[in-house]
Coordinates of C-alpha atoms in Angstrom, one line a residue:
Chain A
N1 CA -0.3 17.4 -2.8
A2 CA -4.1 16.0 -3.3
G3 CA -3.1 13.0 -5.0
V4 CA -5.9 11.3 -7.7
T5 CA -9.1 14.0 -7.6
Q6 CA -12.1 12.5 -8.7
T7 CA -15.5 14.1 -9.1
P8 CA -18.4 13.6 -8.9
K9 CA -18.8 11.6 -5.6
F10 CA -22.1 10.9 -6.5
Q11 CA -24.7 10.6 -9.4
V12 CA -28.1 9.2 -9.6
L13 CA -28.6 9.0 -13.9
K14 CA -31.7 7.5 -15.4
T15 CA -31.0 5.0 -18.6
G16 CA -30.3 6.9 -21.6
Q17 CA -28.7 9.9 -20.4
S18 CA -25.0 10.9 -21.0
M19 CA -22.7 12.1 -18.0
T20 CA -18.4 12.3 -17.5
L21 CA -16.5 11.9 -14.5
Q22 CA -13.7 13.6 -14.5
C23 CA -10.3 12.5 -12.9
A24 CA -7.1 14.8 -12.1
Q25 CA -3.6 13.9 -10.6
D26 CA -0.7 15.8 -9.2
M27 CA 1.8 13.6 -9.0
N28 CA 3.0 14.3 -12.6
H29 CA 2.1 10.4 -13.8
N30 CA 2.5 9.1 -17.1
S31 CA -0.2 6.4 -17.0
M32 CA -3.7 6.8 -15.2
Y33 CA -6.6 4.1 -15.4
W34 CA -10.2 3.8 -15.2
Y35 CA -11.4 0.8 -13.2
R36 CA -15.3 0.0 -12.0
Q37 CA -15.7 -2.5 -8.6
D38 CA -18.8 -4.7 -8.6
P39 CA -19.3 -6.3 -5.4
G40 CA -17.7 -10.2 -5.5
M41 CA -16.2 -8.8 -9.2
G42 CA -12.9 -6.8 -7.5
L43 CA -11.4 -4.1 -9.4
R44 CA -11.8 -4.8 -13.2
L45 CA -10.0 -1.8 -15.9
I46 CA -12.3 -0.3 -18.4
Y47 CA -9.8 1.9 -19.7
Y48 CA -6.1 3.1 -19.7
S49 CA -3.6 5.5 -20.8
A50 CA 0.3 4.9 -20.7
S51 CA 1.0 8.6 -21.6
E52 CA -0.7 11.9 -22.7
G53 CA -2.1 11.8 -26.0
T54 CA -2.6 7.7 -26.3
T55 CA -6.0 5.3 -24.8
D56 CA -6.1 1.9 -24.7
K57 CA -9.3 -0.3 -24.2
G58 CA -8.9 -2.0 -21.1
E59 CA -11.1 -5.8 -19.8
V60 CA -14.9 -4.2 -19.6
P61 CA -14.3 -1.2 -22.1
N62 CA -18.2 -1.7 -24.3
G63 CA -20.3 1.6 -22.9
Y64 CA -17.6 3.7 -22.5
N65 CA -15.2 6.4 -24.0
V66 CA -12.3 8.1 -22.1
S67 CA -10.1 11.0 -23.2
R68 CA -6.8 12.2 -21.7
L69 CA -7.1 15.7 -21.8
N70 CA -3.2 16.2 -20.7
K71 CA -1.1 14.9 -18.7
R72 CA -3.0 15.0 -15.2
E73 CA -6.5 14.7 -16.4
F74 CA -8.1 11.9 -17.9
S75 CA -12.1 11.6 -18.1
L76 CA -14.3 8.8 -18.4
R77 CA -17.9 9.0 -20.1
L78 CA -20.7 7.3 -20.3
E79 CA -22.9 7.7 -23.7
S80 CA -25.6 6.2 -22.7
A81 CA -26.2 5.2 -19.3
A82 CA -27.6 1.2 -18.5
P83 CA -29.0 0.0 -14.9
S84 CA -25.5 -2.4 -16.0
Q85 CA -23.1 0.7 -15.5
T86 CA -24.1 1.2 -11.9
S87 CA -21.0 0.8 -10.2
V88 CA -18.2 2.1 -8.2
Y89 CA -16.3 4.1 -10.4
F90 CA -12.2 4.5 -9.7
C91 CA -9.6 6.1 -11.3
A92 CA -6.1 5.2 -10.7
S93 CA -2.3 7.2 -12.0
S94 CA 1.1 5.0 -11.7
G95 CA 4.6 6.6 -13.0
G96 CA 7.8 8.0 -12.0
L97 CA 10.0 5.6 -10.1
A98 CA 7.5 3.6 -9.0
I99 CA 6.1 3.1 -12.3
N100 CA 3.8 0.0 -11.3
E101 CA 2.7 1.3 -8.3
Q102 CA -1.2 2.2 -9.3
Y103 CA -2.5 5.3 -6.6
F104 CA -6.3 5.5 -6.6
G105 CA -8.4 8.7 -6.4
P106 CA -11.9 8.4 -3.6
G107 CA -13.9 7.0 -6.1
T108 CA -17.7 8.1 -8.0
R109 CA -21.1 5.9 -7.2
L110 CA -22.8 6.0 -10.2
T111 CA -26.5 4.7 -9.9
V112 CA -28.3 3.7 -13.0
T113 CA -32.2 3.6 -12.7
Chain B
Q1 CA -11.4 -18.9 -14.2
K2 CA -10.7 -15.5 -13.3
E3 CA -6.5 -15.5 -13.1
V4 CA -6.3 -13.6 -9.7
E5 CA -8.1 -15.7 -7.4
Q6 CA -8.9 -14.6 -3.6
D7 CA -11.1 -16.2 -0.4
P8 CA -13.9 -13.3 0.4
G9 CA -14.0 -13.7 3.5
P10 CA -15.3 -12.3 6.4
L11 CA -12.5 -12.9 8.4
S12 CA -12.9 -12.5 11.7
V13 CA -10.1 -12.4 14.1
P14 CA -9.2 -11.1 17.6
E15 CA -7.2 -8.4 18.4
G16 CA -3.4 -9.2 18.1
A17 CA -3.6 -12.0 16.2
I18 CA -1.3 -13.1 13.2
V19 CA -3.5 -12.9 9.8
S20 CA -2.9 -14.3 6.6
L21 CA -4.5 -13.4 3.6
N22 CA -3.5 -15.8 0.3
C23 CA -4.2 -15.2 -3.7
T24 CA -3.5 -17.0 -6.2
Y25 CA -3.2 -16.2 -10.1
S26 CA -2.8 -18.6 -13.4
N27 CA -0.8 -15.9 -15.2
S28 CA 3.1 -17.1 -15.2
A29 CA 3.7 -13.9 -17.1
F30 CA 2.4 -11.8 -13.9
Q31 CA 5.9 -10.4 -12.8
Y32 CA 4.7 -7.6 -9.6
F33 CA 2.3 -8.0 -7.2
M34 CA 0.6 -5.9 -4.7
W35 CA -1.7 -5.9 -2.0
Y36 CA -4.1 -2.7 -1.3
R37 CA -6.1 -1.9 1.6
Q38 CA -9.6 -0.9 1.0
Y39 CA -11.9 0.8 3.8
S40 CA -15.2 0.9 3.5
R41 CA -16.6 3.7 0.7
K42 CA -13.1 4.3 0.2
G43 CA -10.2 3.9 -2.6
P44 CA -7.6 1.3 -2.6
E45 CA -4.7 2.7 -0.6
L46 CA -1.4 0.5 -1.9
L47 CA -0.1 -1.5 1.0
M48 CA 3.2 -3.2 -0.4
Y49 CA 4.6 -3.9 -4.1
T50 CA 6.4 -7.1 -4.6
Y51 CA 8.9 -7.6 -7.6
S52 CA 9.1 -11.5 -8.8
S53 CA 9.2 -14.2 -5.8
G54 CA 10.3 -13.5 -2.5
N55 CA 9.6 -11.4 0.9
K56 CA 9.3 -8.2 1.4
E57 CA 7.9 -6.4 5.4
D58 CA 7.3 -3.1 6.3
G59 CA 6.4 -2.7 9.6
R60 CA 3.5 -5.3 10.9
F61 CA 2.7 -6.2 7.5
T62 CA 4.7 -9.0 4.8
A63 CA 4.2 -9.9 1.9
Q64 CA 5.3 -12.9 0.5
V65 CA 5.3 -14.3 -3.5
D66 CA 6.3 -17.9 -4.5
K67 CA 6.4 -17.8 -8.5
S68 CA 6.8 -21.8 -8.8
S69 CA 3.1 -22.2 -7.0
K70 CA 1.7 -18.8 -8.0
Y71 CA 0.8 -18.0 -4.4
I72 CA 0.3 -14.3 -3.2
S73 CA 0.3 -13.7 0.7
L74 CA -0.4 -11.1 3.3
F75 CA 0.3 -12.0 6.6
I76 CA -0.5 -9.0 9.4
R77 CA 1.4 -9.4 13.0
D78 CA -0.2 -7.9 16.2
S79 CA -3.7 -6.8 14.3
Q80 CA -5.4 -3.8 15.4
P81 CA -8.9 -3.1 14.8
S82 CA -7.9 -0.3 12.3
D83 CA -7.0 -3.6 10.3
S84 CA -10.2 -3.5 9.2
A85 CA -10.6 -3.6 5.6
T86 CA -10.9 -5.1 2.7
Y87 CA -7.6 -6.2 1.0
L88 CA -7.0 -7.2 -2.7
C89 CA -4.7 -8.9 -3.9
A90 CA -3.0 -7.9 -7.6
G91 CA -0.9 -9.0 -9.9
G92 CA 0.3 -7.7 -13.8
Y93 CA 3.1 -7.8 -16.0
N94 CA 1.9 -4.5 -18.2
K95 CA -1.3 -4.0 -16.2
L96 CA -2.7 -5.0 -13.2
I97 CA -5.5 -7.7 -12.7
F98 CA -6.9 -7.7 -9.3
G99 CA -8.2 -10.7 -7.1
A100 CA -12.1 -9.8 -5.9
G101 CA -11.1 -8.8 -2.5
T102 CA -11.2 -10.6 1.1
R103 CA -13.2 -8.8 4.1
L104 CA -11.0 -8.8 7.3
A105 CA -12.5 -7.9 10.5
V106 CA -10.5 -7.3 13.9
H107 CA -12.6 -7.5 17.1
P108 CA -11.3 -5.8 20.1

């Protein structure tokens, strides 16, 4: 059981470039989430998917898009990266009997120059 | 005002001390509460989950929720250097709202 996996681990982009962060979970969870973590700000929800085929905005969705590819995979896309999107991005999933408990991946450190 | 407030620390204690970590929240609709531990450059790891008010104990860790005062606490007994990490509290009713985290250092 790998839990929640994320790729890549690190990425450096120039302003205006695009990229997709990948997330996969093997726990058969229905819900998946994307957060960003910035110093002093804690974890802030970008987008979430309550079930396969649905996505909803979180607290800070501007500049991002998501795709729930199937039950296992949830990707986050930056269409035109900005320095303000420099952050650590975490994917999480929840479901099953412990429906509210979220399990996190190891994170992607993104720097936009 | 943030929905979940947490003192960022850092909190430095000697090995063996009892540690008290606290958060306050403002949304009375919150029904469930969690504590996560995050080691440096790693993802958050779920430590404790509490539904509504009350206490929950797991080994050296005790989580308390007082909904009347909107106060969330985590106690660590017999703290160890391996407990040195950032501790994140969170509350929610359909989505989780996180505090900014408290850095804890336990020194031998």
